[in-house]
Coordinates of C-alpha atoms in Angstrom, one line a residue:
M23 CA 183.7 -50.3 146.4
G24 CA 186.2 -49.8 149.3
F25 CA 188.5 -46.8 149.4
Y26 CA 191.7 -48.7 149.1
R27 CA 190.4 -51.0 146.5
E28 CA 189.3 -48.0 144.4
T29 CA 192.3 -45.7 144.8
L30 CA 195.0 -48.4 144.5
G31 CA 193.3 -50.5 141.8
L32 CA 192.4 -53.9 143.2
S33 CA 190.8 -55.2 140.1
D34 CA 189.4 -58.7 139.8
S35 CA 192.5 -60.0 138.1
A36 CA 194.9 -58.3 140.6
F37 CA 192.9 -59.7 143.5
V38 CA 193.1 -63.2 142.2
L39 CA 196.8 -62.9 141.5
L40 CA 197.6 -61.5 144.9
R41 CA 195.2 -63.8 146.8
D42 CA 196.6 -66.9 145.2
L43 CA 200.3 -65.9 145.7
I44 CA 199.6 -65.3 149.4
H45 CA 197.8 -68.6 149.6
E46 CA 200.7 -70.4 148.0
R47 CA 203.3 -68.9 150.3
T48 CA 201.5 -68.7 153.6
G49 CA 198.4 -71.0 153.5
L50 CA 196.1 -68.0 154.3
Y51 CA 193.2 -67.9 151.9
F52 CA 191.0 -64.9 151.2
E53 CA 187.7 -65.9 149.6
D54 CA 186.0 -63.6 147.1
G55 CA 183.9 -62.1 149.9
K56 CA 187.0 -61.0 151.8
R57 CA 188.5 -58.8 149.0
E58 CA 187.9 -55.6 151.0
M59 CA 189.6 -57.2 154.1
L60 CA 192.7 -58.1 152.1
A61 CA 192.8 -54.6 150.6
D62 CA 192.5 -53.0 154.0
K63 CA 195.3 -55.1 155.5
V64 CA 197.7 -54.7 152.6
A65 CA 197.1 -51.1 151.5
P66 CA 199.0 -49.4 154.4
R67 CA 202.1 -51.3 153.3
L68 CA 201.7 -50.1 149.7
I69 CA 201.4 -46.5 150.8
E70 CA 204.5 -46.9 153.0
L71 CA 206.4 -48.2 150.0
G72 CA 205.0 -45.6 147.6
I73 CA 203.6 -48.4 145.4
E74 CA 200.7 -47.2 143.3
S75 CA 198.7 -50.4 142.7
F76 CA 198.0 -53.9 144.1
L77 CA 199.3 -55.3 140.9
D78 CA 202.6 -53.6 141.3
Y79 CA 202.8 -55.0 144.9
Y80 CA 202.0 -58.5 143.6
Y81 CA 205.1 -58.3 141.4
R82 CA 207.1 -56.9 144.3
L83 CA 206.1 -60.0 146.4
K84 CA 206.5 -62.5 143.6
Y85 CA 210.1 -61.6 143.0
D86 CA 211.0 -60.5 146.5
E87 CA 214.5 -61.5 147.6
G88 CA 214.5 -59.4 150.8
N89 CA 212.1 -59.1 153.8
E90 CA 208.9 -58.0 152.1
W91 CA 207.1 -61.2 153.0
G92 CA 207.9 -60.6 156.6
H93 CA 206.3 -57.2 156.4
L94 CA 203.3 -58.7 154.7
M95 CA 202.9 -61.3 157.4
D96 CA 202.9 -58.6 160.0
A97 CA 200.1 -56.9 158.1
L98 CA 198.1 -60.1 157.8
A99 CA 198.6 -61.3 161.4
V100 CA 195.5 -61.6 163.6
P101 CA 196.7 -60.5 167.1
E102 CA 193.8 -61.8 169.1
T103 CA 195.4 -63.8 171.9
F104 CA 195.6 -63.8 175.6
F105 CA 196.9 -65.8 178.6
W106 CA 195.0 -68.8 179.9
R107 CA 192.9 -69.3 176.7
E108 CA 191.2 -72.6 176.1
M109 CA 192.9 -74.1 179.1
D110 CA 191.1 -77.4 179.1
Q111 CA 193.7 -78.6 176.6
V112 CA 196.6 -77.3 178.6
H113 CA 195.2 -79.0 181.7
A114 CA 194.9 -82.3 179.8
L115 CA 198.5 -81.9 178.7
V116 CA 199.8 -81.1 182.2
E117 CA 197.7 -83.5 184.3
I118 CA 197.3 -86.5 181.9
L119 CA 199.6 -86.5 178.9
V120 CA 202.8 -85.3 180.5
P121 CA 202.6 -87.9 183.3
E122 CA 201.9 -90.7 180.7
Y123 CA 204.9 -89.5 178.7
V124 CA 207.2 -89.6 181.7
E125 CA 206.0 -92.9 183.1
S126 CA 206.4 -94.6 179.7
A127 CA 210.1 -93.8 179.7
R128 CA 210.0 -91.9 176.4
P129 CA 213.0 -89.8 175.3
A130 CA 214.0 -86.6 177.1
P131 CA 213.5 -83.8 176.7
L132 CA 209.7 -83.9 176.4
R133 CA 209.1 -81.5 173.5
I134 CA 206.1 -79.1 173.1
W135 CA 205.6 -76.9 170.1
S136 CA 203.3 -73.8 170.1
A137 CA 202.8 -73.1 166.4
A138 CA 201.4 -69.7 165.3
C139 CA 202.1 -68.4 168.8
S140 CA 201.5 -64.8 168.0
S141 CA 203.0 -62.6 170.8
G142 CA 203.7 -65.6 173.0
E143 CA 200.7 -65.8 175.4
E144 CA 200.0 -69.4 174.6
P145 CA 203.4 -71.0 175.2
L146 CA 203.9 -68.9 178.3
S147 CA 200.6 -70.1 179.6
I148 CA 201.8 -73.7 179.0
A149 CA 205.0 -72.9 180.8
M150 CA 203.1 -71.4 183.7
A151 CA 200.9 -74.5 184.0
L152 CA 203.9 -76.8 183.9
H153 CA 205.7 -74.8 186.5
E154 CA 202.7 -74.7 188.8
A155 CA 202.5 -78.5 188.6
G156 CA 206.2 -78.8 189.3
W157 CA 207.1 -80.6 186.1
F158 CA 210.2 -78.5 185.3
D159 CA 211.8 -79.9 188.5
R160 CA 211.0 -83.5 187.6
F161 CA 211.7 -84.0 183.9
P162 CA 213.5 -82.1 181.1
I163 CA 211.0 -80.2 179.0
Q164 CA 211.6 -78.1 175.9
I165 CA 209.0 -75.6 174.7
D166 CA 209.4 -74.2 171.2
A167 CA 207.1 -71.4 169.9
S168 CA 206.9 -70.0 166.4
D169 CA 205.1 -67.5 164.2
A170 CA 205.3 -66.3 160.7
S171 CA 205.1 -62.6 161.8
P172 CA 208.5 -61.1 162.7
A173 CA 206.7 -58.3 164.7
A174 CA 204.8 -60.9 166.7
I175 CA 208.0 -62.9 167.5
A176 CA 209.8 -59.7 168.5
R177 CA 207.0 -58.9 171.0
A178 CA 207.2 -62.5 172.3
R179 CA 210.9 -62.2 172.8
L180 CA 210.5 -58.9 174.6
G181 CA 208.0 -60.5 177.0
V182 CA 206.1 -57.3 178.0
Y183 CA 202.3 -57.4 177.9
R184 CA 199.4 -55.0 178.2
E185 CA 196.1 -55.4 180.1
R186 CA 194.2 -57.0 177.2
S187 CA 196.4 -60.1 177.5
F188 CA 195.4 -60.7 181.1
R189 CA 191.6 -60.9 180.9
S190 CA 191.5 -64.7 181.6
L191 CA 194.6 -65.1 183.7
P192 CA 194.0 -65.8 187.5
P193 CA 195.2 -62.7 189.4
G194 CA 197.4 -64.8 191.6
L195 CA 199.4 -66.0 188.6
R196 CA 199.8 -62.5 187.3
Q197 CA 201.3 -61.4 190.6
K198 CA 203.5 -64.5 190.7
Y199 CA 204.9 -64.5 187.2
F200 CA 204.8 -60.8 186.1
R201 CA 206.4 -57.6 187.2
E202 CA 204.8 -54.2 186.4
E203 CA 206.9 -51.7 184.6
A204 CA 206.4 -48.7 182.3
G205 CA 204.5 -49.8 179.3
G206 CA 203.1 -53.1 180.7
W207 CA 203.8 -56.2 182.7
R208 CA 207.1 -58.2 182.1
I209 CA 207.1 -62.0 182.3
S210 CA 209.4 -63.6 184.8
P211 CA 212.8 -64.0 183.1
A212 CA 213.2 -67.5 184.4
L213 CA 209.8 -68.6 183.0
H214 CA 210.4 -66.7 179.7
A215 CA 213.7 -68.5 179.3
R216 CA 211.8 -71.8 179.2
V217 CA 210.5 -71.0 175.7
R218 CA 212.6 -70.9 172.6
W219 CA 211.3 -68.5 170.0
H220 CA 211.4 -69.1 166.2
L221 CA 210.3 -67.4 163.0
A222 CA 208.5 -70.1 161.0
N223 CA 205.8 -70.1 158.3
L224 CA 203.4 -73.0 158.6
A225 CA 203.2 -73.2 154.8
N226 CA 206.9 -73.6 154.5
L227 CA 207.5 -77.3 155.3
N228 CA 211.3 -76.9 155.4
E229 CA 210.9 -74.3 158.2
I230 CA 208.5 -76.3 160.3
A231 CA 209.8 -79.8 159.9
P232 CA 212.5 -79.5 162.6
L233 CA 209.8 -78.3 165.1
A234 CA 207.2 -80.9 164.0
G235 CA 209.1 -83.7 165.7
A236 CA 207.5 -82.7 169.0
P237 CA 205.0 -85.2 170.4
F238 CA 202.8 -82.3 171.5
I239 CA 201.8 -79.6 169.0
F240 CA 199.5 -76.7 169.7
C241 CA 198.3 -75.2 166.5
R242 CA 195.2 -73.3 167.6
N243 CA 193.1 -70.7 165.9
V244 CA 195.2 -70.4 162.8
F245 CA 193.6 -73.0 160.5
L246 CA 190.5 -70.8 160.6
Y247 CA 192.2 -68.7 158.0
F248 CA 193.7 -71.5 155.9
S249 CA 192.2 -73.3 152.9
N250 CA 191.5 -77.0 153.3
E251 CA 194.4 -77.7 150.9
A252 CA 196.8 -75.7 153.0
I253 CA 195.6 -77.4 156.3
R254 CA 196.0 -80.8 154.7
R255 CA 199.6 -80.0 153.6
T256 CA 200.6 -78.6 157.0
V257 CA 199.0 -81.4 159.1
S258 CA 200.6 -84.0 156.8
C259 CA 204.0 -82.5 157.7
F260 CA 203.1 -82.7 161.4
V261 CA 202.1 -86.4 161.0
R262 CA 205.2 -87.3 159.1
H263 CA 207.5 -86.0 161.8
M264 CA 205.8 -86.4 165.1
P265 CA 206.4 -89.6 167.1
R266 CA 203.7 -92.2 168.1
P267 CA 201.7 -91.4 170.0
G268 CA 201.6 -87.7 169.0
Y269 CA 199.0 -85.1 170.0
L270 CA 197.8 -82.1 168.0
F271 CA 195.7 -79.5 169.8
L272 CA 193.5 -77.3 167.6
G273 CA 191.2 -74.4 168.6
A274 CA 187.7 -75.0 169.7
S275 CA 186.3 -73.7 166.4
E276 CA 188.6 -75.8 164.2
S277 CA 188.2 -79.3 162.9
L278 CA 190.0 -81.7 160.6
L279 CA 186.7 -83.4 159.5
R280 CA 186.6 -83.6 155.7
V281 CA 190.2 -82.4 155.6
T282 CA 192.3 -85.4 156.6
N283 CA 191.9 -88.7 158.3
E284 CA 195.5 -89.1 159.3
L285 CA 194.7 -88.3 163.0
E286 CA 192.1 -89.7 165.3
L287 CA 190.0 -87.2 167.4
C288 CA 190.0 -88.4 171.0
Q289 CA 188.8 -87.0 174.4
V290 CA 191.6 -86.5 176.9
G291 CA 190.1 -85.4 180.2
S292 CA 187.7 -82.7 179.3
A293 CA 189.6 -81.8 176.1
M294 CA 189.4 -82.9 172.5
V295 CA 192.7 -83.7 170.9
Y296 CA 193.9 -85.2 167.6
V297 CA 196.1 -88.2 168.1
K298 CA 198.6 -90.0 165.9
R299 CA 198.4 -93.7 167.0

């Protein structure tokens, strides 16, 4: 039995109540084998609040009318992200899909949404790639980025990054788009201004519906932590709102197989993309 589970009283019934409430509100699902993981992530918040048990915290969340869900999302966030990650999809966007969009005289601006953007490395990588290709000078482009963690969005809005974020970024791009300062490297203000940052929970369809109208949605490496039910609900919202054709980019380890047949998996360049026909 784990230390937090034992000292703060994560009983079987309390775990199920807390796990199911988190799943309902966020889409994140902790299977029975991940009980200790949930306890380890949530317990520091209980200690900070002076709450003596997980059951008491469950009731705090259930009837929360303030910002406690934001604090919980900060605790549950997985901050594993870096610049220039899984770039085959971004290259497919910049080199194939954006030209097709522009040539087909579709509405301006061209909209791109980076869902679950964490601290912002993904949408800024997209912005860098578009800038390198000269697209910002040729066509109006709007990039939106969102996350459910207030702390993650605050870091994204700040735009200062540590060494671990640069492990895949070509050195020349680092020198071109970042300036070193105390505490890290600051993204170019002009490039940073290309992205609009939002606080949005993928399980809250009212929050994501205005963003889901984008024809290009990057929702990568977050469905790994969702239940199939939550994935189906969120993807259905994407499909309802995105135009035709619409493109959904998932992480390399993610699949909609056995979850939904609303989108068709297609190869675009060297990338695999889900398409709304």
